[in-house]
Amino acid sequence: KNPCRTIKCDGIGLSVSPWIGNALMLVFPRRGPAARRVDELSRGESPLWLRLLLTAGLRIGTSTPHADPAGDYAQKLFDLTSRWGRQFLSILRAKSRALVGGEVSGKGAKTVTVKEVLLSRKADVFLSYTSNAGNYPAESFRTLQISTDENVDARYGMLLMTSRAAPLSRWLESQEALRLMAEAGFRA
C-alpha cells in the first residue's frame, strides 16, 4: 500500500495520491527589454528574478487568476515577495496583466499563447510553468529559473477512478515515469 494515499476522494474514485509538482519561471524574448535588463542587473539583496520583475516600465504577463491555475500561482508568487519588501506585492500586482488562460468568446475568437503575447510585445516577461520551458526555442527566448525556496509549489495529484486503471497508475508512479516527467520540467 502507498502511505501517501491519505487524501479523501469523497466517493468519486478509489483513491487519490500526490503525484508530481511544478513551479514558475520567467520567460522573455532574447531581443527585448527583459533580456537587456537581466544582463545589466547587479547583485543585490533580493533575487535576480524579482529585481527583473520590479524593473520600471517592464510589462509582466501572467495567466488569468481563477480561470487558469498558473495565474493563481503567479499571484501566490507575488505574495511571497513581501519577505524582501512589503511594497513589492502591490507593485507587482499593478504591473502585471492577465493575458492568457482567460475566457475566450465571440465569433472567430481564439486562445492566445504565451509566445504570441511575448512576440507581439503585449508583455516583456511572462511567468510560466517550468514544465513549459520546452515550448520556448532557445534561439528566440530566454528563461530565468526561480529557486525552489523562493518559488510556489504547484502540486498535482492522481485520482484512480477504477481498478482497471491501476496498472497505469502504478506506471505513472514508477521511477521511469517520474524521470520522464522530470525531463519535461516537472518535480517528483
N, CA and C atoms as an extended XYZ file, in Angstrom:
564
Properties=species:S:1:pos:R:3:atomname:S:1:resname:S:1:resid:I:1 pbc="F F F"
N         0.834       -1.195        0.000 N   LYS     1
C         0.000        0.000        0.000 CA  LYS     1
C         0.870        1.247        0.000 C   LYS     1
N         0.392        2.267       -0.671 N   ASN     2
C         1.105        3.541       -0.752 CA  ASN     2
C         0.721        4.383        0.462 C   ASN     2
N         1.678        4.737        1.323 N   PRO     3
C         1.346        5.517        2.525 CA  PRO     3
C         0.896        6.935        2.199 C   PRO     3
N         1.099        7.378        0.956 N   CYS     4
C         0.707        8.745        0.585 CA  CYS     4
C        -0.771        8.848        0.268 C   CYS     4
N        -1.464        7.755        0.199 N   ARG     5
C        -2.879        7.785       -0.194 CA  ARG     5
C        -3.744        8.187        0.998 C   ARG     5
N        -3.578        9.423        1.417 N   THR     6
C        -4.285        9.891        2.599 CA  THR     6
C        -5.345       10.931        2.275 C   THR     6
N        -5.403       11.368        1.021 N   ILE     7
C        -6.374       12.394        0.631 CA  ILE     7
C        -7.704       11.712        0.353 C   ILE     7
N        -8.776       12.253        0.883 N   LYS     8
C       -10.089       11.668        0.657 CA  LYS     8
C       -10.593       12.022       -0.734 C   LYS     8
N       -11.247       11.056       -1.383 N   CYS     9
C       -11.775       11.324       -2.718 CA  CYS     9
C       -13.301       11.389       -2.697 C   CYS     9
N       -13.897       11.376       -1.529 N   ASP    10
C       -15.333       11.598       -1.352 CA  ASP    10
C       -16.213       10.788       -2.301 C   ASP    10
N       -15.858        9.519       -2.509 N   GLY    11
C       -16.690        8.633       -3.309 CA  GLY    11
C       -16.601        8.847       -4.803 C   GLY    11
N       -15.740        9.727       -5.259 N   ILE    12
C       -15.629        9.990       -6.695 CA  ILE    12
C       -14.799        8.901       -7.366 C   ILE    12
N       -13.830        8.354       -6.692 N   GLY    13
C       -12.975        7.315       -7.249 CA  GLY    13
C       -12.485        6.428       -6.140 C   GLY    13
N       -11.493        5.600       -6.456 N   LEU    14
C       -10.984        4.659       -5.467 CA  LEU    14
C        -9.950        5.269       -4.534 C   LEU    14
N        -9.048        6.087       -5.093 N   SER    15
C        -8.007        6.677       -4.253 CA  SER    15
C        -7.418        7.905       -4.935 C   SER    15
N        -6.867        8.758       -4.107 N   VAL    16
C        -6.163        9.940       -4.586 CA  VAL    16
C        -4.766        9.886       -4.000 C   VAL    16
N        -3.786       10.238       -4.822 N   SER    17
C        -2.417       10.268       -4.305 CA  SER    17
C        -1.674       11.464       -4.886 C   SER    17
N        -0.723       12.010       -4.125 N   PRO    18
C         0.114       13.058       -4.688 CA  PRO    18
C         0.939       12.455       -5.818 C   PRO    18
N         1.242       13.253       -6.846 N   TRP    19
C         1.970       12.690       -7.967 CA  TRP    19
C         3.205       13.515       -8.308 C   TRP    19
N         3.036       14.647       -8.960 N   ILE    20
C         4.175       15.457       -9.377 CA  ILE    20
C         3.938       16.913       -9.007 C   ILE    20
N         4.964       17.714       -9.183 N   GLY    21
C         4.856       19.131       -8.882 CA  GLY    21
C         5.372       19.978      -10.033 C   GLY    21
N         5.108       21.249       -9.938 N   ASN    22
C         5.540       22.205      -10.935 CA  ASN    22
C         5.899       23.485      -10.196 C   ASN    22
N         6.499       24.409      -10.885 N   ALA    23
C         6.873       25.697      -10.300 CA  ALA    23
C         6.814       26.739      -11.412 C   ALA    23
N         7.148       27.955      -11.081 N   LEU    24
C         7.133       29.035      -12.064 CA  LEU    24
C         8.551       29.445      -12.442 C   LEU    24
N         8.669       30.003      -13.629 N   MET    25
C         9.917       30.583      -14.124 CA  MET    25
C         9.537       31.812      -14.935 C   MET    25
N        10.524       32.607      -15.303 N   LEU    26
C        10.294       33.738      -16.187 CA  LEU    26
C        10.736       33.355      -17.591 C   LEU    26
N         9.992       33.804      -18.589 N   VAL    27
C        10.384       33.618      -19.981 CA  VAL    27
C        10.267       34.967      -20.675 C   VAL    27
N        11.225       35.254      -21.567 N   PHE    28
C        11.216       36.536      -22.267 CA  PHE    28
C        11.993       36.401      -23.573 C   PHE    28
N        11.671       37.252      -24.563 N   PRO    29
C        12.380       37.184      -25.845 CA  PRO    29
C        13.857       37.542      -25.682 C   PRO    29
N        14.701       36.891      -26.451 N   ARG    30
C        16.143       37.165      -26.424 CA  ARG    30
C        16.457       38.601      -26.820 C   ARG    30
N        15.663       39.162      -27.699 N   ARG    31
C        15.875       40.542      -28.142 CA  ARG    31
C        14.739       41.411      -27.625 C   ARG    31
N        14.819       41.751      -26.375 N   GLY    32
C        13.775       42.566      -25.771 CA  GLY    32
C        14.285       43.235      -24.522 C   GLY    32
N        13.453       44.084      -23.939 N   PRO    33
C        13.894       44.837      -22.765 CA  PRO    33
C        14.244       43.970      -21.560 C   PRO    33
N        13.563       42.861      -21.371 N   ALA    34
C        13.865       42.000      -20.215 CA  ALA    34
C        15.248       41.372      -20.383 C   ALA    34
N        15.583       40.920      -21.594 N   ALA    35
C        16.897       40.313      -21.831 CA  ALA    35
C        18.011       41.333      -21.626 C   ALA    35
N        17.806       42.543      -22.107 N   ARG    36
C        18.827       43.579      -21.902 CA  ARG    36
C        18.976       43.892      -20.418 C   ARG    36
N        17.874       43.976      -19.721 N   ARG    37
C        17.888       44.360      -18.311 CA  ARG    37
C        18.509       43.267      -17.430 C   ARG    37
N        18.193       42.000      -17.684 N   VAL    38
C        18.718       40.923      -16.843 CA  VAL    38
C        20.238       40.862      -16.949 C   VAL    38
N        20.779       41.213      -18.103 N   ASP    39
C        22.233       41.228      -18.260 CA  ASP    39
C        22.877       42.404      -17.531 C   ASP    39
N        22.115       43.470      -17.261 N   GLU    40
C        22.640       44.670      -16.592 CA  GLU    40
C        22.524       44.618      -15.071 C   GLU    40
N        21.603       43.829      -14.563 N   LEU    41
C        21.339       43.825      -13.125 CA  LEU    41
C        22.534       43.311      -12.342 C   LEU    41
N        22.881       44.045      -11.323 N   SER    42
C        23.999       43.622      -10.475 CA  SER    42
C        23.464       42.861       -9.268 C   SER    42
N        24.361       42.288       -8.537 N   ARG    43
C        23.996       41.537       -7.342 CA  ARG    43
C        23.278       42.456       -6.355 C   ARG    43
N        22.260       41.946       -5.718 N   GLY    44
C        21.501       42.732       -4.760 CA  GLY    44
C        20.969       41.860       -3.649 C   GLY    44
N        20.225       42.479       -2.760 N   GLU    45
C        19.679       41.728       -1.627 CA  GLU    45
C        18.508       40.845       -2.038 C   GLU    45
N        17.759       41.276       -3.023 N   SER    46
C        16.636       40.463       -3.488 CA  SER    46
C        17.093       39.620       -4.677 C   SER    46
N        16.363       38.533       -4.970 N   PRO    47
C        16.761       37.641       -6.064 CA  PRO    47
C        16.702       38.338       -7.430 C   PRO    47
N        17.494       37.840       -8.372 N   LEU    48
C        17.564       38.405       -9.714 CA  LEU    48
C        16.190       38.441      -10.389 C   LEU    48
N        15.424       37.355      -10.285 N   TRP    49
C        14.119       37.312      -10.936 CA  TRP    49
C        13.215       38.418      -10.406 C   TRP    49
N        13.284       38.698       -9.106 N   LEU    50
C        12.446       39.740       -8.507 CA  LEU    50
C        12.915       41.118       -8.962 C   LEU    50
N        14.215       41.326       -8.976 N   ARG    51
C        14.731       42.622       -9.444 CA  ARG    51
C        14.345       42.861      -10.900 C   ARG    51
N        14.350       41.792      -11.694 N   LEU    52
C        13.932       41.942      -13.093 CA  LEU    52
C        12.459       42.341      -13.167 C   LEU    52
N        11.600       41.654      -12.427 N   LEU    53
C        10.169       41.985      -12.456 CA  LEU    53
C         9.883       43.391      -11.951 C   LEU    53
N        10.694       43.876      -11.037 N   LEU    54
C        10.486       45.214      -10.473 CA  LEU    54
C        11.042       46.333      -11.358 C   LEU    54
N        11.712       45.987      -12.445 N   THR    55
C        12.279       46.988      -13.345 CA  THR    55
C        11.190       47.928      -13.844 C   THR    55
N        11.422       49.214      -13.698 N   ALA    56
C        10.453       50.229      -14.138 CA  ALA    56
C        10.168       50.066      -15.631 C   ALA    56
N         8.908       50.106      -15.975 N   GLY    57
C         8.494       50.036      -17.370 CA  GLY    57
C         8.405       48.640      -17.945 C   GLY    57
N         8.907       47.637      -17.243 N   LEU    58
C         8.848       46.265      -17.742 CA  LEU    58
C         7.440       45.721      -17.529 C   LEU    58
N         6.830       45.221      -18.590 N   ARG    59
C         5.452       44.711      -18.534 CA  ARG    59
C         5.459       43.210      -18.257 C   ARG    59
N         4.735       42.802      -17.220 N   ILE    60
C         4.689       41.418      -16.769 CA  ILE    60
C         3.386       40.776      -17.239 C   ILE    60
N         3.495       39.624      -17.891 N   GLY    61
C         2.321       38.860      -18.290 CA  GLY    61
C         2.145       37.651      -17.390 C   GLY    61
N         0.886       37.321      -17.112 N   THR    62
C         0.555       36.123      -16.336 CA  THR    62
C        -0.651       35.452      -16.985 C   THR    62
N        -0.938       34.262      -16.517 N   SER    63
C        -2.203       33.617      -16.851 CA  SER    63
C        -3.293       34.276      -16.002 C   SER    63
N        -4.525       33.977      -16.334 N   THR    64
C        -5.665       34.617      -15.669 CA  THR    64
C        -6.011       33.919      -14.356 C   THR    64
N        -5.872       34.625      -13.223 N   PRO    65
C        -6.246       34.024      -11.939 CA  PRO    65
C        -7.717       33.594      -11.946 C   PRO    65
N        -8.021       32.541      -11.252 N   HIS    66
C        -9.358       31.962      -11.090 CA  HIS    66
C        -9.856       31.264      -12.355 C   HIS    66
N        -9.213       31.490      -13.511 N   ALA    67
C        -9.584       30.792      -14.736 CA  ALA    67
C        -8.500       29.797      -15.137 C   ALA    67
N        -7.274       30.053      -14.711 N   ASP    68
C        -6.122       29.215      -15.054 CA  ASP    68
C        -5.247       29.141      -13.809 C   ASP    68
N        -4.973       27.944      -13.307 N   PRO    69
C        -4.175       27.826      -12.084 CA  PRO    69
C        -2.834       28.558      -12.147 C   PRO    69
N        -2.203       28.643      -13.318 N   ALA    70
C        -0.921       29.348      -13.412 CA  ALA    70
C        -1.080       30.811      -12.999 C   ALA    70
N        -2.233       31.397      -13.260 N   GLY    71
C        -2.495       32.770      -12.821 CA  GLY    71
C        -2.598       32.867      -11.309 C   GLY    71
N        -3.200       31.872      -10.698 N   ASP    72
C        -3.288       31.834       -9.232 CA  ASP    72
C        -1.901       31.663       -8.616 C   ASP    72
N        -1.076       30.808       -9.236 N   TYR    73
C         0.284       30.609       -8.732 CA  TYR    73
C         1.121       31.880       -8.897 C   TYR    73
N         0.902       32.613       -9.982 N   ALA    74
C         1.627       33.884      -10.167 CA  ALA    74
C         1.279       34.851       -9.028 C   ALA    74
N         0.013       34.918       -8.670 N   GLN    75
C        -0.390       35.804       -7.573 CA  GLN    75
C         0.214       35.337       -6.254 C   GLN    75
N         0.289       34.026       -6.055 N   LYS    76
C         0.907       33.483       -4.843 CA  LYS    76
C         2.394       33.829       -4.807 C   LYS    76
N         3.063       33.759       -5.971 N   LEU    77
C         4.475       34.147       -6.033 CA  LEU    77
C         4.636       35.612       -5.654 C   LEU    77
N         3.745       36.459       -6.148 N   PHE    78
C         3.790       37.883       -5.777 CA  PHE    78
C         3.637       38.035       -4.269 C   PHE    78
N         2.736       37.250       -3.657 N   ASP    79
C         2.558       37.289       -2.203 CA  ASP    79
C         3.871       36.990       -1.477 C   ASP    79
N         4.635       36.034       -2.004 N   LEU    80
C         5.881       35.616       -1.356 CA  LEU    80
C         6.963       36.695       -1.382 C   LEU    80
N         6.822       37.690       -2.254 N   THR    81
C         7.860       38.719       -2.374 CA  THR    81
C         7.888       39.667       -1.176 C   THR    81
N         6.892       39.618       -0.333 N   SER    82
C         6.858       40.520        0.825 CA  SER    82
C         8.017       40.252        1.786 C   SER    82
N         8.649       39.093        1.706 N   ARG    83
C         9.803       38.820        2.569 CA  ARG    83
C        10.992       39.723        2.228 C   ARG    83
N        11.023       40.269        1.011 N   TRP    84
C        12.105       41.175        0.616 CA  TRP    84
C        11.689       42.640        0.701 C   TRP    84
N        10.381       42.889        0.679 N   GLY    85
C         9.895       44.255        0.794 CA  GLY    85
C         8.382       44.273        0.763 C   GLY    85
N         7.769       44.915        1.742 N   ARG    86
C         6.306       44.928        1.829 CA  ARG    86
C         5.640       45.517        0.599 C   ARG    86
N         6.310       46.482       -0.032 N   GLN    87
C         5.735       47.189       -1.165 CA  GLN    87
C         5.746       46.359       -2.448 C   GLN    87
N         6.523       45.279       -2.510 N   PHE    88
C         6.684       44.538       -3.754 CA  PHE    88
C         5.387       43.905       -4.245 C   PHE    88
N         4.564       43.402       -3.344 N   LEU    89
C         3.304       42.774       -3.735 CA  LEU    89
C         2.444       43.740       -4.531 C   LEU    89
N         2.217       44.926       -4.015 N   SER    90
C         1.351       45.873       -4.718 CA  SER    90
C         1.987       46.355       -6.020 C   SER    90
N         3.299       46.504       -6.042 N   ILE    91
C         3.984       46.923       -7.272 CA  ILE    91
C         3.807       45.863       -8.350 C   ILE    91
N         4.049       44.601       -8.008 N   LEU    92
C         3.959       43.525       -8.991 CA  LEU    92
C         2.526       43.315       -9.469 C   LEU    92
N         1.582       43.400       -8.569 N   ARG    93
C         0.179       43.250       -8.997 CA  ARG    93
C        -0.233       44.382       -9.934 C   ARG    93
N         0.236       45.591       -9.667 N   ALA    94
C        -0.107       46.730      -10.524 CA  ALA    94
C         0.550       46.611      -11.901 C   ALA    94
N         1.746       46.032      -11.954 N   LYS    95
C         2.490       45.918      -13.213 CA  LYS    95
C         2.033       44.749      -14.085 C   LYS    95
N         1.436       43.739      -13.490 N   SER    96
C         1.133       42.519      -14.234 CA  SER    96
C        -0.232       42.586      -14.909 C   SER    96
N        -0.334       41.848      -15.994 N   ARG    97
C        -1.581       41.752      -16.747 CA  ARG    97
C        -1.864       40.290      -17.056 C   ARG    97
N        -3.105       39.867      -16.805 N   ALA    98
C        -3.529       38.511      -17.149 CA  ALA    98
C        -3.812       38.491      -18.652 C   ALA    98
N        -2.973       37.774      -19.396 N   LEU    99
C        -3.047       37.835      -20.852 CA  LEU    99
C        -3.359       36.509      -21.533 C   LEU    99
N        -3.306       35.407      -20.813 N   VAL   100
C        -3.670       34.107      -21.377 CA  VAL   100
C        -4.494       33.342      -20.353 C   VAL   100
N        -5.153       32.281      -20.832 N   GLY   101
C        -5.865       31.392      -19.927 CA  GLY   101
C        -7.217       31.881      -19.459 C   GLY   101
N        -7.686       32.992      -19.985 N   GLY   102
C        -8.998       33.507      -19.600 CA  GLY   102
C       -10.080       33.020      -20.548 C   GLY   102
N       -11.262       33.525      -20.341 N   GLU   103
C       -12.398       33.155      -21.171 CA  GLU   103
C       -12.229       33.735      -22.570 C   GLU   103
N       -12.489       32.908      -23.551 N   VAL   104
C       -12.420       33.334      -24.949 CA  VAL   104
C       -13.822       33.225      -25.521 C   VAL   104
N       -14.365       34.341      -26.003 N   SER   105
C       -15.725       34.305      -26.538 CA  SER   105
C       -15.806       35.142      -27.803 C   SER   105
N       -16.877       34.941      -28.520 N   GLY   106
C       -17.098       35.701      -29.746 CA  GLY   106
C       -16.723       34.902      -30.970 C   GLY   106
N       -17.324       35.256      -32.080 N   LYS   107
C       -17.079       34.567      -33.341 CA  LYS   107
C       -15.622       34.759      -33.765 C   LYS   107
N       -14.971       33.660      -34.069 N   GLY   108
C       -13.586       33.710      -34.517 CA  GLY   108
C       -12.570       33.919      -33.407 C   GLY   108
N       -13.028       33.987      -32.154 N   ALA   109
C       -12.109       34.191      -31.029 CA  ALA   109
C       -11.244       32.948      -30.857 C   ALA   109
N        -9.983       33.151      -30.488 N   LYS   110
C        -9.095       32.024      -30.257 CA  LYS   110
C        -8.250       32.301      -29.028 C   LYS   110
N        -7.755       31.237      -28.452 N   THR   111
C        -6.865       31.407      -27.303 CA  THR   111
C        -5.524       31.953      -27.784 C   THR   111
N        -4.879       32.675      -26.930 N   VAL   112
C        -3.583       33.269      -27.236 CA  VAL   112
C        -2.523       32.511      -26.450 C   VAL   112
N        -1.378       32.283      -27.068 N   THR   113
C        -0.295       31.579      -26.382 CA  THR   113
C         0.673       32.578      -25.763 C   THR   113
N         1.478       32.092      -24.835 N   VAL   114
C         2.498       32.927      -24.206 CA  VAL   114
C         3.477       33.437      -25.266 C   VAL   114
N         3.867       32.569      -26.195 N   LYS   115
C         4.777       33.002      -27.263 CA  LYS   115
C         4.169       34.157      -28.058 C   LYS   115
N         2.888       34.056      -28.394 N   GLU   116
C         2.233       35.140      -29.144 CA  GLU   116
C         2.213       36.432      -28.337 C   GLU   116
N         1.956       36.317      -27.047 N   VAL   117
C         1.939       37.502      -26.179 CA  VAL   117
C         3.308       38.178      -26.176 C   VAL   117
N         4.359       37.377      -26.029 N   LEU   118
C         5.712       37.937      -25.967 CA  LEU   118
C         6.165       38.479      -27.323 C   LEU   118
N         5.898       37.749      -28.388 N   LEU   119
C         6.341       38.198      -29.709 CA  LEU   119
C         5.563       39.415      -30.206 C   LEU   119
N         4.315       39.559      -29.743 N   SER   120
C         3.528       40.742      -30.120 CA  SER   120
C         3.801       41.920      -29.188 C   SER   120
N         4.690       41.714      -28.215 N   ARG   121
C         5.128       42.731      -27.263 CA  ARG   121
C         3.990       43.264      -26.371 C   ARG   121
N         3.018       42.386      -26.085 N   LYS   122
C         1.987       42.744      -25.109 CA  LYS   122
C         2.533       42.626      -23.693 C   LYS   122
N         3.629       41.878      -23.552 N   ALA   123
C         4.349       41.752      -22.279 CA  ALA   123
C         5.826       41.597      -22.616 C   ALA   123
N         6.674       42.042      -21.695 N   ASP   124
C         8.116       41.916      -21.873 CA  ASP   124
C         8.661       40.644      -21.247 C   ASP   124
N         7.963       40.171      -20.225 N   VAL   125
C         8.359       38.967      -19.498 CA  VAL   125
C         7.078       38.270      -19.060 C   VAL   125
N         7.123       36.936      -18.985 N   PHE   126
C         5.928       36.181      -18.634 CA  PHE   126
C         6.274       35.160      -17.567 C   PHE   126
N         5.375       35.012      -16.584 N   LEU   127
C         5.508       33.964      -15.567 CA  LEU   127
C         4.865       32.702      -16.122 C   LEU   127
N         5.681       31.684      -16.349 N   SER   128
C         5.223       30.447      -16.966 CA  SER   128
C         5.639       29.261      -16.100 C   SER   128
N         4.976       28.135      -16.302 N   TYR   129
C         5.374       26.914      -15.608 CA  TYR   129
C         6.751       26.457      -16.089 C   TYR   129
N         7.536       25.884      -15.201 N   THR   130
C         8.825       25.317      -15.605 CA  THR   130
C         8.625       24.181      -16.600 C   THR   130
N         7.513       23.489      -16.520 N   SER   131
C         7.246       22.396      -17.455 CA  SER   131
C         7.007       22.902      -18.876 C   SER   131
N         6.837       24.206      -19.048 N   ASN   132
C         6.635       24.772      -20.389 CA  ASN   132
C         7.939       25.219      -21.038 C   ASN   132
N         9.064       25.030      -20.379 N   ALA   133
C        10.346       25.525      -20.900 CA  ALA   133
C        10.609       25.051      -22.318 C   ALA   133
N        10.238       23.827      -22.633 N   GLY   134
C        10.446       23.288      -23.969 CA  GLY   134
C         9.641       23.982      -25.058 C   GLY   134
N         8.647       24.767      -24.668 N   ASN   135
C         7.825       25.491      -25.654 CA  ASN   135
C         8.513       26.741      -26.186 C   ASN   135
N         9.620       27.126      -25.577 N   TYR   136
C        10.273       28.383      -25.924 CA  TYR   136
C        11.642       28.101      -26.533 C   TYR   136
N        11.753       28.117      -27.869 N   PRO   137
C        13.036       27.810      -28.512 CA  PRO   137
C        14.143       28.752      -28.036 C   PRO   137
N        15.288       28.167      -27.713 N   ALA   138
C        16.407       28.925      -27.144 CA  ALA   138
C        16.922       30.006      -28.082 C   ALA   138
N        16.751       29.848      -29.372 N   GLU   139
C        17.223       30.884      -30.289 CA  GLU   139
C        16.362       32.145      -30.238 C   GLU   139
N        15.146       32.034      -29.708 N   SER   140
C        14.245       33.189      -29.641 CA  SER   140
C        13.930       33.654      -28.224 C   SER   140
N        14.046       32.747      -27.254 N   PHE   141
C        13.616       33.060      -25.892 CA  PHE   141
C        14.684       32.692      -24.866 C   PHE   141
N        14.631       33.374      -23.744 N   ARG   142
C        15.445       33.032      -22.572 CA  ARG   142
C        14.501       32.701      -21.435 C   ARG   142
N        14.954       31.850      -20.547 N   THR   143
C        14.193       31.556      -19.332 CA  THR   143
C        15.071       31.867      -18.135 C   THR   143
N        14.426       32.236      -17.062 N   LEU   144
C        15.118       32.523      -15.809 CA  LEU   144
C        14.416       31.724      -14.726 C   LEU   144
N        15.141       30.780      -14.151 N   GLN   145
C        14.573       29.921      -13.121 CA  GLN   145
C        14.463       30.675      -11.794 C   GLN   145
N        13.496       30.278      -11.017 N   ILE   146
C        13.295       30.809       -9.666 CA  ILE   146
C        13.619       29.662       -8.719 C   ILE   146
N        14.511       29.885       -7.770 N   SER   147
C        14.921       28.788       -6.892 CA  SER   147
C        13.731       28.223       -6.123 C   SER   147
N        13.845       26.968       -5.765 N   THR   148
C        12.764       26.257       -5.078 CA  THR   148
C        12.332       26.961       -3.797 C   THR   148
N        13.286       27.479       -3.020 N   ASP   149
C        12.923       28.111       -1.748 CA  ASP   149
C        12.277       29.486       -1.935 C   ASP   149
N        12.293       30.033       -3.145 N   GLU   150
C        11.662       31.322       -3.425 CA  GLU   150
C        10.409       31.166       -4.278 C   GLU   150
N        10.073       29.955       -4.657 N   ASN   151
C         9.039       29.694       -5.652 CA  ASN   151
C         7.773       29.131       -5.018 C   ASN   151
N         6.727       29.070       -5.809 N   VAL   152
C         5.496       28.408       -5.398 CA  VAL   152
C         5.665       26.911       -5.617 C   VAL   152
N         4.857       26.134       -4.961 N   ASP   153
C         4.913       24.689       -5.087 CA  ASP   153
C         3.577       24.211       -5.631 C   ASP   153
N         3.495       24.060       -6.942 N   ALA   154
C         2.270       23.568       -7.577 CA  ALA   154
C         2.294       22.044       -7.504 C   ALA   154
N         1.339       21.466       -6.831 N   ARG   155
C         1.270       20.012       -6.657 CA  ARG   155
C         0.096       19.448       -7.436 C   ARG   155
N         0.345       18.330       -8.119 N   TYR   156
C        -0.698       17.644       -8.868 CA  TYR   156
C        -0.904       16.263       -8.275 C   TYR   156
N        -2.144       15.896       -8.151 N   GLY   157
C        -2.483       14.584       -7.632 CA  GLY   157
C        -3.031       13.700       -8.730 C   GLY   157
N        -3.223       12.443       -8.377 N   MET   158
C        -3.773       11.478       -9.311 CA  MET   158
C        -4.967       10.801       -8.649 C   MET   158
N        -6.075       10.781       -9.347 N   LEU   159
C        -7.292       10.134       -8.865 CA  LEU   159
C        -7.471        8.833       -9.634 C   LEU   159
N        -7.454        7.720       -8.925 N   LEU   160
C        -7.694        6.411       -9.533 CA  LEU   160
C        -9.200        6.199       -9.547 C   LEU   160
N        -9.774        6.214      -10.742 N   MET   161
C       -11.231        6.115      -10.869 CA  MET   161
C       -11.735        4.676      -10.745 C   MET   161
N       -11.045        3.741      -11.426 N   THR   162
C       -11.461        2.329      -11.385 CA  THR   162
C       -10.229        1.453      -11.238 C   THR   162
N       -10.433        0.222      -10.819 N   SER   163
C        -9.311       -0.705      -10.658 CA  SER   163
C        -8.684       -1.056      -12.006 C   SER   163
N        -9.405       -0.907      -13.101 N   ARG   164
C        -8.838       -1.166      -14.430 CA  ARG   164
C        -7.695       -0.208      -14.743 C   ARG   164
N        -7.674        0.958      -14.119 N   ALA   165
C        -6.611        1.937      -14.374 CA  ALA   165
C        -5.420        1.765      -13.436 C   ALA   165
N        -5.480        0.792      -12.527 N   ALA   166
C        -4.397        0.598      -11.554 CA  ALA   166
C        -3.036        0.359      -12.211 C   ALA   166
N        -2.934       -0.436      -13.295 N   PRO   167
C        -1.606       -0.591      -13.924 CA  PRO   167
C        -1.042        0.741      -14.443 C   PRO   167
N        -1.882        1.561      -15.010 N   LEU   168
C        -1.427        2.872      -15.473 CA  LEU   168
C        -0.998        3.725      -14.284 C   LEU   168
N        -1.774        3.701      -13.219 N   SER   169
C        -1.440        4.456      -12.014 CA  SER   169
C        -0.080        4.024      -11.464 C   SER   169
N         0.151        2.709      -11.396 N   ARG   170
C         1.439        2.213      -10.904 CA  ARG   170
C         2.580        2.678      -11.814 C   ARG   170
N         2.363        2.624      -13.134 N   TRP   171
C         3.422        3.052      -14.049 CA  TRP   171
C         3.686        4.552      -13.892 C   TRP   171
N         2.638        5.356      -13.746 N   LEU   172
C         2.820        6.807      -13.594 CA  LEU   172
C         3.605        7.147      -12.328 C   LEU   172
N         3.570        6.260      -11.333 N   GLU   173
C         4.330        6.473      -10.111 CA  GLU   173
C         5.704        5.796      -10.145 C   GLU   173
N         6.032        5.153      -11.252 N   SER   174
C         7.317        4.440      -11.367 CA  SER   174
C         8.473        5.426      -11.555 C   SER   174
N         9.685        4.917      -11.306 N   GLN   175
C        10.883        5.742      -11.486 CA  GLN   175
C        11.020        6.194      -12.937 C   GLN   175
N        10.679        5.328      -13.872 N   GLU   176
C        10.776        5.686      -15.296 CA  GLU   176
C         9.842        6.852      -15.636 C   GLU   176
N         8.599        6.765      -15.198 N   ALA   177
C         7.635        7.834      -15.488 CA  ALA   177
C         8.049        9.134      -14.808 C   ALA   177
N         8.504        9.037      -13.565 N   LEU   178
C         8.920       10.249      -12.851 CA  LEU   178
C        10.163       10.866      -13.485 C   LEU   178
N        11.058       10.033      -14.018 N   ARG   179
C        12.229       10.547      -14.745 CA  ARG   179
C        11.783       11.307      -15.994 C   ARG   179
N        10.836       10.748      -16.730 N   LEU   180
C        10.317       11.410      -17.930 CA  LEU   180
C         9.641       12.737      -17.576 C   LEU   180
N         8.912       12.744      -16.482 N   MET   181
C         8.251       13.975      -16.053 CA  MET   181
C         9.294       15.015      -15.632 C   MET   181
N        10.363       14.575      -14.977 N   ALA   182
C        11.440       15.500      -14.588 CA  ALA   182
C        12.116       16.088      -15.808 C   ALA   182
N        12.320       15.271      -16.839 N   GLU   183
C        12.905       15.778      -18.090 CA  GLU   183
C        11.998       16.819      -18.735 C   GLU   183
N        10.706       16.734      -18.481 N   ALA   184
C         9.741       17.682      -19.042 CA  ALA   184
C         9.562       18.915      -18.137 C   ALA   184
N        10.343       18.998      -17.047 N   GLY   185
C        10.297       20.180      -16.200 CA  GLY   185
C         9.451       20.039      -14.945 C   GLY   185
N         8.885       18.884      -14.719 N   PHE   186
C         8.093       18.656      -13.503 CA  PHE   186
C         9.016       18.186      -12.392 C   PHE   186
N         8.507       18.246      -11.155 N   ARG   187
C         9.246       17.739       -9.991 CA  ARG   187
C         8.545       16.528       -9.444 C   ARG   187
N         9.336       15.527       -9.049 N   ALA   188
C         8.747       14.312       -8.458 CA  ALA   188
C         8.283       14.627       -7.049 C   ALA   188
